[in-house]
Coordinates of N, CA, C and O and ligand atoms in Angstrom, one line a residue:
X141 N 6.4 0.3 -20.5 CA 6.8 0.6 -19.1 C 5.6 0.3 -18.1 O 4.5 0.7 -18.4
X142 N 5.9 -0.5 -17.1 CA 4.8 -0.8 -16.1 C 4.4 0.5 -15.4 O 5.2 1.3 -15.0
X143 N 3.1 0.5 -15.1 CA 2.6 1.6 -14.3 C 1.9 1.0 -13.0 O 1.1 0.1 -13.1
X144 N 2.4 1.6 -11.9 CA 1.9 1.1 -10.6 C 1.1 2.1 -9.9 O 1.5 3.3 -9.8
X145 N -0.1 1.8 -9.4 CA -0.9 2.7 -8.5 C -0.5 2.5 -7.1 O -0.5 1.3 -6.6
X146 N 0.0 3.6 -6.4 CA 0.3 3.5 -5.0 C -0.8 4.2 -4.2 O -1.1 5.3 -4.4
X147 N -1.4 3.4 -3.3 CA -2.5 3.9 -2.5 C -2.2 4.0 -1.0 O -1.7 3.0 -0.5
X148 N -2.4 5.1 -0.4 CA -2.2 5.3 1.0 C -3.6 5.6 1.6 O -4.3 6.5 1.1
X149 N -4.0 4.8 2.6 CA -5.3 4.9 3.2 C -5.4 6.0 4.3 O -4.5 6.8 4.4
X150 N -6.4 5.9 5.2 CA -6.7 6.9 6.2 C -5.6 7.1 7.2 O -4.9 6.2 7.6
X151 N -5.4 8.4 7.5 CA -4.5 8.9 8.6 C -3.0 8.8 8.2 O -2.2 9.3 8.9
X152 N -2.7 8.3 7.0 CA -1.3 8.2 6.6 C -0.8 9.6 6.2 O 0.4 9.9 6.2
X153 N -1.8 10.6 5.9 CA -1.4 11.9 5.7 C -0.8 12.6 7.0 O -0.1 13.6 6.9
X154 N -1.1 12.0 8.1 CA -0.6 12.5 9.4 C 0.8 12.0 9.8 O 1.3 12.3 10.8
X155 N 1.4 11.1 8.9 CA 2.7 10.6 9.2 C 3.7 11.7 9.6 O 3.7 12.7 8.9
X156 N 4.5 11.5 10.6 CA 5.5 12.5 11.0 C 5.0 13.1 12.3 O 5.8 13.4 13.2
X157 N 3.6 13.3 12.4 CA 3.0 13.8 13.6 C 2.4 12.7 14.4 O 2.3 12.7 15.6
X158 N 1.9 11.7 13.7 CA 1.1 10.6 14.3 C 1.9 9.6 15.0 O 2.8 9.0 14.3
X159 N 1.6 9.3 16.2 CA 2.2 8.2 17.0 C 3.7 7.9 16.6 O 4.0 6.8 16.1
X160 N 4.6 8.9 16.7 CA 6.0 8.7 16.2 C 6.7 7.5 16.8 O 7.6 7.0 16.2
X161 N 6.2 7.1 18.0 CA 6.8 5.9 18.7 C 6.6 4.7 17.8 O 7.4 3.7 17.9
X162 N 5.5 4.7 17.1 CA 5.1 3.5 16.2 C 5.6 3.7 14.8 O 6.2 2.9 14.2
X163 N 5.3 4.9 14.3 CA 5.5 5.2 12.8 C 6.7 6.0 12.5 O 7.0 6.1 11.3
X164 N 7.4 6.4 13.5 CA 8.7 7.2 13.3 C 8.4 8.6 12.8 O 7.2 9.1 12.9
X165 N 9.4 9.3 12.4 CA 9.2 10.7 12.1 C 9.1 11.0 10.6 O 9.0 12.1 10.1
X166 N 9.1 9.9 9.8 CA 9.0 10.1 8.3 C 7.7 10.6 7.9 O 6.6 10.2 8.5
X167 N 7.6 11.5 7.0 CA 6.3 12.1 6.5 C 5.9 11.3 5.2 O 6.7 10.7 4.6
X168 N 4.6 11.5 4.9 CA 4.2 10.9 3.7 C 4.9 11.5 2.4 O 5.2 10.7 1.5
X169 N 5.2 12.7 2.5 CA 6.0 13.3 1.4 C 7.3 12.7 1.2 O 7.8 12.4 0.1
X170 N 8.0 12.4 2.4 CA 9.3 11.7 2.3 C 9.1 10.4 1.7 O 9.9 10.0 0.8
X171 N 8.1 9.6 2.1 CA 7.9 8.3 1.5 C 7.6 8.4 0.0 O 8.2 7.6 -0.8
X172 N 6.8 9.3 -0.4 CA 6.4 9.5 -1.8 C 7.7 9.8 -2.6 O 7.9 9.3 -3.7
X173 N 8.5 10.6 -2.1 CA 9.8 11.0 -2.8 C 10.7 9.8 -3.0 O 11.2 9.6 -4.0
X174 N 10.8 9.0 -1.9 CA 11.6 7.8 -1.9 C 11.0 6.8 -3.0 O 11.8 6.2 -3.7
X175 N 9.7 6.7 -3.0 CA 9.1 5.8 -4.0 C 9.3 6.3 -5.4 O 9.6 5.5 -6.3
X176 N 9.3 7.6 -5.6 CA 9.5 8.1 -7.0 C 10.9 7.9 -7.4 O 11.2 7.5 -8.5
X177 N 11.9 8.0 -6.5 CA 13.3 7.7 -6.8 C 13.5 6.2 -7.1 O 14.1 5.9 -8.1
X178 N 12.8 5.4 -6.3 CA 13.0 3.9 -6.6 C 12.3 3.5 -7.9 O 12.8 2.7 -8.6
X179 N 11.2 4.2 -8.2 CA 10.4 3.9 -9.4 C 11.3 4.2 -10.6 O 11.4 3.5 -11.6
X180 N 12.0 5.4 -10.5 CA 12.9 5.8 -11.6 C 14.0 4.8 -11.8 O 14.3 4.4 -12.9
X181 N 14.6 4.3 -10.6 CA 15.7 3.4 -10.7 C 15.2 2.0 -11.3 O 16.0 1.4 -12.0
X182 N 14.0 1.7 -11.0 CA 13.4 0.4 -11.5 C 12.9 0.5 -13.0 O 12.5 -0.5 -13.6
X183 N 12.7 1.8 -13.4 CA 12.2 2.0 -14.8 C 10.7 1.8 -14.9 O 10.2 1.2 -15.9
X184 N 10.0 2.2 -13.8 CA 8.5 2.1 -13.9 C 7.9 3.4 -13.6 O 8.6 4.3 -13.0
X185 N 6.6 3.5 -13.9 CA 5.9 4.8 -13.6 C 5.0 4.5 -12.4 O 4.5 3.4 -12.2
X186 N 4.9 5.5 -11.5 CA 4.0 5.3 -10.4 C 3.0 6.5 -10.3 O 3.3 7.6 -10.7
X187 N 1.8 6.2 -9.9 CA 0.8 7.3 -9.6 C 0.4 7.1 -8.1 O 0.1 6.0 -7.7
X188 N 0.4 8.2 -7.4 CA 0.3 8.1 -5.9 C -1.0 8.8 -5.5 O -1.3 9.9 -5.9
X189 N -1.8 8.1 -4.6 CA -3.0 8.8 -4.1 C -3.1 8.4 -2.6 O -3.0 7.3 -2.2
X190 N -3.4 9.4 -1.8 CA -3.8 9.2 -0.4 C -5.2 9.6 -0.2 O -5.6 10.7 -0.7
X191 N -6.0 8.8 0.5 CA -7.4 9.3 0.8 C -7.8 8.7 2.2 O -7.4 7.6 2.6
X192 N -8.6 9.5 2.9 CA -9.2 9.1 4.1 C -10.5 8.5 3.9 O -11.2 8.1 4.9
X193 N -10.9 8.3 2.7 CA -12.3 7.9 2.3 C -12.3 6.5 1.6 O -11.7 6.4 0.5
X194 N -13.0 5.6 2.1 CA -13.0 4.3 1.6 C -13.5 4.2 0.1 O -12.8 3.6 -0.7
X195 N -14.5 5.0 -0.2 CA -15.1 5.0 -1.6 C -14.1 5.6 -2.6 O -14.0 5.1 -3.7
X196 N -13.3 6.5 -2.1 CA -12.3 7.1 -3.0 C -11.2 6.1 -3.4 O -10.8 5.9 -4.5
X197 N -10.9 5.3 -2.4 CA -9.9 4.2 -2.6 C -10.5 3.1 -3.5 O -9.8 2.7 -4.4
X198 N -11.7 2.8 -3.3 CA -12.4 1.8 -4.2 C -12.4 2.3 -5.6 O -12.1 1.6 -6.5
X199 N -12.8 3.6 -5.8 CA -12.9 4.2 -7.2 C -11.5 4.1 -7.8 O -11.4 3.8 -9.0
X200 N -10.5 4.4 -7.0 CA -9.1 4.4 -7.6 C -8.7 3.0 -8.0 O -8.1 2.9 -9.0
X201 N -9.1 2.1 -7.2 CA -8.7 0.7 -7.6 C -9.5 0.3 -8.9 O -8.9 -0.3 -9.8
X202 N -10.7 0.7 -9.0 CA -11.5 0.4 -10.3 C -10.8 1.0 -11.5 O -10.8 0.5 -12.6
X203 N -10.1 2.2 -11.3 CA -9.5 2.9 -12.4 C -8.2 2.2 -12.9 O -7.7 2.5 -13.9
X204 N -7.8 1.2 -12.1 CA -6.5 0.5 -12.5 C -6.7 -0.3 -13.8 O -5.7 -0.4 -14.5
X205 N -7.9 -0.9 -14.0 CA -8.0 -1.8 -15.1 C -7.4 -1.4 -16.4 O -6.8 -2.1 -17.0
X206 N -7.7 -0.1 -16.7 CA -7.1 0.3 -18.0 C -5.9 1.2 -17.9 O -5.3 1.5 -18.9
X207 N -5.4 1.5 -16.7 CA -4.3 2.4 -16.6 C -3.0 1.8 -15.9 O -1.9 2.3 -16.2
X208 N -3.2 0.9 -15.0 CA -2.1 0.4 -14.3 C -2.0 -1.2 -14.3 O -3.0 -1.8 -14.4
X209 N -0.8 -1.7 -14.1 CA -0.6 -3.1 -14.2 C -0.4 -3.7 -12.8 O -0.5 -4.9 -12.6
X210 N -0.2 -2.8 -11.8 CA 0.0 -3.3 -10.4 C -0.5 -2.3 -9.4 O -0.6 -1.1 -9.7
X211 N -0.8 -2.8 -8.2 CA -1.2 -1.9 -7.1 C -0.3 -2.2 -5.9 O 0.0 -3.3 -5.5
X212 N 0.2 -1.1 -5.2 CA 0.9 -1.1 -4.0 C 0.0 -0.4 -3.0 O -0.3 0.8 -3.2
X213 N -0.4 -1.1 -1.9 CA -1.4 -0.4 -1.0 C -1.1 -0.6 0.4 O -0.7 -1.7 0.9
X214 N -1.1 0.6 1.2 CA -1.2 0.6 2.6 C -2.6 1.1 2.9 O -2.8 2.3 2.9
X215 N -3.5 0.2 3.2 CA -4.9 0.6 3.4 C -5.1 1.2 4.8 O -6.3 1.5 5.2
X216 N -4.1 1.3 5.6 CA -4.2 1.8 7.0 C -5.3 1.0 7.8 O -5.3 -0.2 7.6
X217 N -6.1 1.7 8.5 CA -7.1 0.9 9.3 C -8.1 0.2 8.5 O -8.7 -0.8 9.0
X218 N -8.3 0.6 7.2 CA -9.3 -0.1 6.4 C -8.8 -1.6 6.1 O -9.6 -2.4 5.7
X219 N -7.5 -1.8 6.3 CA -7.0 -3.2 6.2 C -7.8 -4.1 7.0 O -8.1 -5.3 6.6
X220 N -8.2 -3.7 8.2 CA -8.8 -4.6 9.2 C -10.3 -4.5 9.1 O -11.0 -5.2 9.9
X221 N -10.9 -3.7 8.3 CA -12.4 -3.5 8.3 C -13.0 -3.6 6.9 O -14.2 -3.8 6.8
X222 N -12.3 -3.4 5.8 CA -12.9 -3.1 4.6 C -13.1 -4.3 3.6 O -12.2 -4.6 2.9
X223 N -14.3 -4.8 3.6 CA -14.6 -5.8 2.6 C -14.7 -5.2 1.2 O -14.4 -5.8 0.2
X224 N -15.1 -3.9 1.2 CA -15.2 -3.2 -0.1 C -13.9 -3.0 -0.8 O -13.8 -3.2 -2.0
X225 N -12.8 -2.7 0.0 CA -11.5 -2.6 -0.7 C -11.0 -3.9 -1.1 O -10.5 -4.1 -2.2
X226 N -11.2 -4.9 -0.3 CA -10.9 -6.3 -0.7 C -11.6 -6.7 -2.0 O -11.0 -7.2 -2.9
X227 N -12.9 -6.5 -2.0 CA -13.7 -6.9 -3.2 C -13.3 -6.1 -4.5 O -13.3 -6.6 -5.6
X228 N -12.9 -4.8 -4.3 CA -12.4 -4.0 -5.4 C -11.1 -4.6 -6.0 O -11.0 -4.8 -7.2
X229 N -10.2 -5.0 -5.1 CA -8.9 -5.6 -5.6 C -9.2 -6.9 -6.3 O -8.7 -7.2 -7.4
X230 N -10.0 -7.7 -5.7 CA -10.4 -9.0 -6.2 C -11.1 -8.8 -7.6 O -10.9 -9.5 -8.5
X231 N -12.0 -7.8 -7.6 CA -12.8 -7.5 -8.8 C -12.0 -7.1 -10.0 O -12.2 -7.5 -11.1
X232 N -11.0 -6.2 -9.8 CA -10.2 -5.7 -11.0 C -9.1 -6.8 -11.3 O -8.6 -6.7 -12.4
X233 N -8.8 -7.6 -10.4 CA -7.9 -8.7 -10.7 C -6.5 -8.2 -11.1 O -5.9 -8.7 -12.1
X234 N -6.0 -7.1 -10.5 CA -4.7 -6.5 -10.8 C -3.8 -7.0 -9.6 O -4.1 -6.8 -8.5
X235 N -2.6 -7.5 -10.0 CA -1.6 -7.9 -8.9 C -1.4 -6.8 -7.9 O -1.1 -5.6 -8.2
X236 N -1.5 -7.2 -6.6 CA -1.5 -6.2 -5.5 C -0.5 -6.6 -4.4 O -0.5 -7.8 -4.1
X237 N 0.3 -5.7 -4.0 CA 1.1 -6.0 -2.8 C 0.7 -5.1 -1.7 O 0.5 -3.9 -1.8
X238 N 0.5 -5.7 -0.5 CA 0.0 -4.9 0.7 C 1.2 -4.6 1.6 O 2.1 -5.4 1.8
X239 N 1.3 -3.3 2.0 CA 2.4 -3.0 2.9 C 1.9 -2.3 4.2 O 0.8 -1.7 4.2
X240 N 2.7 -2.4 5.2 CA 2.4 -1.7 6.5 C 3.8 -1.2 7.0 O 4.8 -1.9 7.0
X241 N 3.8 0.0 7.6 CA 5.0 0.5 8.2 C 5.3 -0.3 9.5 O 6.4 -0.7 9.7
X242 N 4.3 -0.5 10.3 CA 4.5 -1.2 11.5 C 4.2 -2.7 11.3 O 3.6 -3.1 10.3
X243 N 4.7 -3.6 12.2 CA 4.5 -5.0 12.1 C 3.1 -5.2 12.8 O 3.0 -5.2 14.0
X244 N 2.1 -5.4 12.0 CA 0.7 -5.4 12.5 C 0.5 -6.6 13.4 O -0.4 -6.6 14.2
X245 N 1.4 -7.7 13.3 CA 1.2 -8.9 14.1 C 1.8 -8.7 15.5 O 1.6 -9.6 16.4
X246 N 2.6 -7.6 15.7 CA 3.1 -7.4 17.1 C 2.3 -6.4 17.8 O 2.6 -5.9 18.9
X247 N 1.2 -6.0 17.2 CA 0.3 -4.9 17.8 C -1.0 -5.5 18.3 O -1.1 -6.7 18.5
X248 N -2.0 -4.6 18.5 CA -3.2 -5.1 19.1 C -3.8 -6.2 18.2 O -3.7 -6.2 17.0
X249 N -4.6 -7.1 18.9 CA -5.2 -8.3 18.2 C -6.0 -7.8 17.0 O -6.0 -8.5 16.0
X250 N -6.7 -6.7 17.1 CA -7.6 -6.3 16.0 C -6.9 -6.0 14.7 O -7.4 -5.9 13.7
X251 N -5.6 -5.8 14.9 CA -4.8 -5.5 13.7 C -4.2 -6.7 13.0 O -3.5 -6.7 12.0
X252 N -4.4 -7.9 13.7 CA -3.8 -9.1 13.2 C -4.5 -9.6 11.9 O -4.0 -10.5 11.2
X253 N -5.8 -9.2 11.8 CA -6.5 -9.7 10.6 C -6.5 -8.7 9.5 O -6.8 -7.5 9.7
X254 N -6.1 -9.1 8.3 CA -6.2 -8.3 7.1 C -7.2 -8.8 6.1 O -7.1 -10.0 5.7
X255 N -8.2 -8.0 5.7 CA -9.1 -8.4 4.7 C -8.5 -8.4 3.3 O -8.9 -9.1 2.4
X256 N -7.3 -7.7 3.2 CA -6.7 -7.6 1.9 C -5.7 -8.7 1.6 O -5.6 -9.1 0.5
X257 N -5.1 -9.2 2.7 CA -4.0 -10.3 2.5 C -4.5 -11.4 1.6 O -3.7 -11.8 0.7
X258 N -5.7 -12.0 1.7 CA -6.1 -13.1 0.9 C -6.2 -12.8 -0.6 O -6.2 -13.7 -1.4
X259 N -6.3 -11.5 -1.0 CA -6.4 -11.1 -2.4 C -5.1 -10.5 -2.9 O -5.1 -10.0 -4.0
X260 N -4.1 -10.4 -2.0 CA -2.8 -9.8 -2.4 C -1.9 -10.9 -2.8 O -2.0 -12.1 -2.4
X261 N -0.8 -10.5 -3.6 CA 0.2 -11.5 -3.9 C 0.9 -11.8 -2.6 O 1.3 -12.9 -2.3
X262 N 1.2 -10.7 -1.8 CA 1.9 -10.9 -0.6 C 1.9 -9.6 0.2 O 1.3 -8.6 -0.2
X263 N 2.4 -9.7 1.4 CA 2.4 -8.6 2.4 C 3.7 -8.3 3.0 O 4.5 -9.2 3.3
X264 N 4.1 -7.0 3.1 CA 5.3 -6.6 3.8 C 5.0 -5.7 4.9 O 4.3 -4.7 4.7
X265 N 5.4 -6.1 6.1 CA 4.9 -5.4 7.3 C 6.0 -5.3 8.4 O 6.6 -6.3 8.7
X266 N 6.3 -4.0 8.8 CA 7.2 -3.9 9.9 C 8.5 -3.2 9.7 O 9.3 -3.1 10.5
X267 N 8.7 -2.8 8.4 CA 10.0 -2.2 8.1 C 10.0 -0.7 7.9 O 10.9 -0.1 7.3
X268 N 9.0 0.0 8.5 CA 8.9 1.4 8.4 C 8.7 1.8 6.9 O 8.1 1.1 6.1
X269 N 9.4 2.9 6.6 CA 9.3 3.4 5.2 C 9.8 2.4 4.2 O 9.4 2.4 3.0
X270 N 10.8 1.6 4.6 CA 11.3 0.6 3.7 C 10.3 -0.5 3.3 O 10.5 -1.1 2.3
X271 N 9.2 -0.6 4.1 CA 8.1 -1.5 3.6 C 7.6 -1.1 2.3 O 7.3 -2.0 1.4
X272 N 7.5 0.2 2.0 CA 7.0 0.7 0.7 C 8.1 0.4 -0.4 O 7.7 0.0 -1.5
X273 N 9.3 0.6 -0.1 CA 10.4 0.4 -1.1 C 10.4 -1.1 -1.4 O 10.5 -1.5 -2.6
X274 N 10.4 -1.9 -0.4 CA 10.4 -3.4 -0.6 C 9.2 -3.8 -1.4 O 9.2 -4.7 -2.2
X275 N 8.1 -3.2 -1.0 CA 6.8 -3.5 -1.7 C 6.8 -3.2 -3.2 O 6.4 -3.9 -4.0
X276 N 7.4 -2.0 -3.5 CA 7.5 -1.6 -4.9 C 8.4 -2.6 -5.7 O 8.1 -3.0 -6.8
X277 N 9.5 -2.9 -5.0 CA 10.4 -3.9 -5.7 C 9.7 -5.2 -5.9 O 9.9 -5.9 -7.0
X278 N 8.9 -5.6 -4.9 CA 8.2 -6.9 -5.0 C 7.2 -6.9 -6.2 O 7.1 -7.9 -6.9
X279 N 6.4 -5.8 -6.3 CA 5.4 -5.8 -7.3 C 6.0 -5.8 -8.7 O 5.6 -6.4 -9.7
X280 N 7.1 -5.0 -8.8 CA 7.8 -4.8 -10.1 C 8.4 -6.2 -10.5 O 8.3 -6.6 -11.6
X281 N 9.1 -6.8 -9.5 CA 9.7 -8.1 -9.8 C 8.6 -9.1 -10.2 O 8.9 -9.9 -11.2
X282 N 7.5 -9.1 -9.6 CA 6.4 -10.0 -9.9 C 6.0 -9.8 -11.4 O 5.8 -10.7 -12.1
X283 N 5.8 -8.5 -11.7 CA 5.3 -8.2 -13.1 C 6.3 -8.6 -14.1 O 5.9 -9.1 -15.2
X284 N 7.6 -8.3 -13.8 CA 8.6 -8.6 -14.8 C 8.8 -10.1 -15.0 O 8.9 -10.6 -16.1
X285 N 8.7 -10.9 -13.9 CA 8.8 -12.3 -14.0 C 7.6 -12.9 -14.7 O 7.7 -13.9 -15.5
X286 N 6.4 -12.3 -14.5 CA 5.2 -12.8 -15.1 C 5.2 -12.6 -16.6 O 4.8 -13.4 -17.4
X287 N 5.8 -11.4 -16.9 CA 5.9 -11.0 -18.4 C 6.8 -11.9 -19.1 O 6.7 -12.1 -20.3
X288 N 7.9 -12.4 -18.5 CA 9.0 -13.0 -19.2 C 8.9 -14.5 -19.2 O 8.1 -15.2 -19.1
Ligands
DQA180 C1 -0.7 0.6 9.3 C2 -1.2 -0.3 10.4 C3 -2.7 -0.2 10.6 O1 -3.1 -1.1 11.7 C4 -3.0 1.2 11.1 O2 -4.4 1.4 11.2 C5 -2.5 2.3 10.1 C6 -1.1 2.1 9.6 C7 0.8 0.6 9.1 O3 1.3 1.1 8.1 O4 1.5 0.1 10.0 O5 -3.1 3.3 9.9 O6 -1.3 0.3 8.1

């Protein structure tokens, strides 16, 4: 059974309260519950971590090498700033899908660049909570096709 590491970056713990006009009223707990249901339906295991700290996210990515076959990540604002997270993903060489609730290309210019996109299989951006569900389906589909 594939095991996927789900990483939520900074400020995503505030979902539901944070800028509801952009991110909606869904909470991180709601999203995690939906992901767990989808994982069960897909027949995969997921481990979920949210952190506001770059180094914690880097350490979690390093831990994937022996525990997980794929990564689903919303790095939040670190998407646009973190060479360290990009290098960690590139270093462990584990297939990674990048997701965003909002469409980062319709927002401020500083959000248009992702350090993670070049080391990810692909990116899903703009579908709210469904970005995560689509992202989980995408990583599992990728692993299944690669295996077969
Ligand atoms: C985000 C988009 C980022 O630009 C922002 O900093 C976030 C959330 C999203 O899911 O839409 O924290 O990653």
